mmCIF file of C-alpha atoms in Angstrom:
data_model
loop_
_atom_site.group_PDB
_atom_site.id
_atom_site.type_symbol
_atom_site.label_atom_id
_atom_site.label_comp_id
_atom_site.label_asym_id
_atom_site.label_seq_id
_atom_site.Cartn_x
_atom_site.Cartn_y
_atom_site.Cartn_z
ATOM 1 C CA MET K 1 89.268 92.679 91.635
ATOM 2 C CA ASP K 2 90.586 94.836 88.784
ATOM 3 C CA ILE K 3 90.882 97.803 91.123
ATOM 4 C CA HIS K 4 93.470 96.001 93.250
ATOM 5 C CA ILE K 5 95.480 94.983 90.215
ATOM 6 C CA MET K 6 95.485 98.537 88.905
ATOM 7 C CA ALA K 7 96.734 99.832 92.255
ATOM 8 C CA LEU K 8 99.645 97.395 92.182
ATOM 9 C CA ALA K 9 100.524 98.148 88.569
ATOM 10 C CA SER K 10 100.012 101.917 88.668
ATOM 11 C CA GLU K 11 102.513 104.402 87.289
ATOM 12 C CA PRO K 12 105.419 105.026 89.710
ATOM 13 C CA SER K 13 105.005 108.240 91.665
ATOM 14 C CA GLY K 14 108.622 109.363 91.640
ATOM 15 C CA TRP K 15 110.666 110.854 94.452
ATOM 16 C CA ARG K 16 107.782 111.112 96.950
ATOM 17 C CA ALA K 17 107.303 107.330 97.191
ATOM 18 C CA ALA K 18 111.001 106.606 96.673
ATOM 19 C CA ARG K 19 111.909 108.755 99.662
ATOM 20 C CA VAL K 20 109.738 106.616 101.952
ATOM 21 C CA SER K 21 111.083 103.338 100.562
ATOM 22 C CA LEU K 22 114.715 104.394 100.708
ATOM 23 C CA GLY K 23 114.259 105.766 104.214
ATOM 24 C CA GLY K 24 112.714 102.473 105.280
ATOM 25 C CA SER K 25 115.621 100.629 103.734
ATOM 26 C CA LEU K 26 118.084 102.681 105.761
ATOM 27 C CA ALA K 27 116.023 102.118 108.907
ATOM 28 C CA PHE K 28 116.072 98.331 108.419
ATOM 29 C CA ALA K 29 119.832 98.418 107.806
ATOM 30 C CA ALA K 30 120.339 100.523 110.943
ATOM 31 C CA LEU K 31 118.232 98.120 113.010
ATOM 32 C CA TYR K 32 120.244 95.185 111.720
ATOM 33 C CA ALA K 33 123.539 96.944 112.484
ATOM 34 C CA TYR K 34 122.370 97.875 115.995
ATOM 35 C CA PHE K 35 121.343 94.341 116.915
ATOM 36 C CA GLU K 36 124.328 92.725 115.221
ATOM 37 C CA LEU K 37 126.986 95.009 116.668
ATOM 38 C CA LEU K 38 125.631 95.459 120.189
ATOM 39 C CA HIS K 39 123.799 92.195 120.805
ATOM 40 C CA THR K 40 125.306 89.854 118.149
ATOM 41 C CA SER K 41 121.802 88.787 117.209
ATOM 42 C CA GLY K 42 121.064 90.573 113.943
ATOM 43 C CA SER K 43 118.262 88.962 111.974
ATOM 44 C CA VAL K 44 118.751 88.276 108.271
ATOM 45 C CA SER K 45 115.079 89.102 107.765
ATOM 46 C CA LEU K 46 115.900 92.760 108.530
ATOM 47 C CA LEU K 47 118.406 92.736 105.679
ATOM 48 C CA VAL K 48 115.883 91.113 103.336
ATOM 49 C CA LEU K 49 113.227 93.705 104.191
ATOM 50 C CA GLY K 50 115.799 96.487 103.794
ATOM 51 C CA ALA K 51 116.865 95.201 100.385
ATOM 52 C CA ALA K 52 113.243 94.884 99.255
ATOM 53 C CA ALA K 53 112.434 98.419 100.385
ATOM 54 C CA GLY K 54 115.585 99.731 98.685
ATOM 55 C CA LEU K 55 114.755 98.033 95.396
ATOM 56 C CA SER K 56 111.236 99.415 95.576
ATOM 57 C CA GLY K 57 112.644 102.908 96.044
ATOM 58 C CA VAL K 58 115.030 102.523 93.133
ATOM 59 C CA ALA K 59 112.161 101.319 90.922
ATOM 60 C CA GLU K 60 110.225 104.491 91.753
ATOM 61 C CA LEU K 61 113.159 106.607 90.543
ATOM 62 C CA LEU K 62 113.607 104.980 87.130
ATOM 63 C CA PRO K 63 113.068 107.286 84.151
ATOM 64 C CA LYS K 64 109.809 106.870 82.244
ATOM 65 C CA ASN K 65 111.404 105.174 79.238
ATOM 66 C CA ARG K 66 112.883 102.445 81.520
ATOM 67 C CA ARG K 67 109.629 101.643 83.333
ATOM 68 C CA ARG K 68 107.787 98.538 82.252
ATOM 69 C CA SER K 69 104.141 97.715 82.670
ATOM 70 C CA SER K 70 103.461 94.471 84.493
ATOM 71 C CA CYS K 71 100.084 94.135 82.765
ATOM 72 C CA GLY K 72 101.330 93.992 79.225
#
């Protein structure tokens, strides 16, 4: 069980992981815009997922002195 906790609380990996998260955030925003503008049926869940992915990407880009350990 400790292995899973360590994987969740590992040191951020910088731009490599942030690039994927930020790209996913843009993809979710684009999907929302497409469905909202063309079909007037945009789902709020796409915005929530996009915001979560964006925040994850920003967290990966924080400088080392601003990162906090979730384990103590």
